[in-house]
Structures are given as C-alpha cells and as structure tokens.
C-alpha cells in the first residue's frame, strides 16, 4: 500500500510541473503499467519508445560496452519526450518544450 501511495505522489509531483502533458510507466516488455494519457496514445508511445530505447541501448553498447543508458531526451517543436529506463520499467514524461 505504501508503494502505491509513493507512486501516486510521484505522479502528482511530476504532473504538477509546467508543461507536462502526460506520464507513462512502461514494463520492459513494452506494456503500459500506469499512465495519465488516454489508452490509444499510451499504447502508441509505449510501443515506439520501447523500440527506440532498445535501439539506443544497442548503439551505446556498441560504442562503449561498459556504459549503461540512464536517460534520453527527444525534443521537437511540439513536444519534449524524456525517457528514463530502469531495470524493470521505463518512465516516460511528455511535455511542451520550454520557449527560449
């Protein structure tokens, strides 16, 4: 029960940041575990980000086999996607990019 409350608190804290549009927790199998987005968009992001993360890990391993992927950030005009892979899951945050 305490773990669930901690996850809720984390989701609330992340979601309170300006510009955050959605949060997704994805299993290593690419299955969405938790989300603040609608199901169709969640499944799309989960599938694409899982493949992208695996490719990124592969590239990093080929370039420097000792390195471990900790964080990815993809930025376009419309969105900024932050990906934090972990041993058992991946945290994905989608937000509007800050205007410079």
XYZ file of C-alpha atoms in Angstrom, residues 11 14-15 17 19-25 34-38 41-42 45 79-82 91-96:
29
model
C 2.898 11.101 -10.494
C 5.786 15.263 -11.978
C 2.384 16.228 -13.344
C 5.427 20.767 -13.407
C 4.065 21.941 -19.487
C 3.739 18.258 -18.545
C 1.174 16.642 -20.824
C 1.493 13.028 -19.781
C 3.347 10.363 -17.838
C 3.638 6.691 -18.719
C 5.327 3.823 -16.884
C 0.451 3.257 -15.480
C -0.491 6.360 -17.474
C -2.116 9.763 -17.349
C -2.875 9.699 -21.090
C -5.735 8.084 -22.966
C -1.949 7.309 -27.255
C -0.419 5.389 -24.341
C 4.022 5.800 -27.150
C 6.895 18.006 -27.619
C 9.784 17.068 -25.430
C 9.901 13.383 -24.521
C 12.008 12.343 -21.561
C 9.410 6.150 -17.093
C 8.258 8.393 -19.922
C 7.279 12.050 -19.499
C 5.834 14.081 -22.361
C 5.821 17.840 -22.060
C 5.632 21.002 -24.098
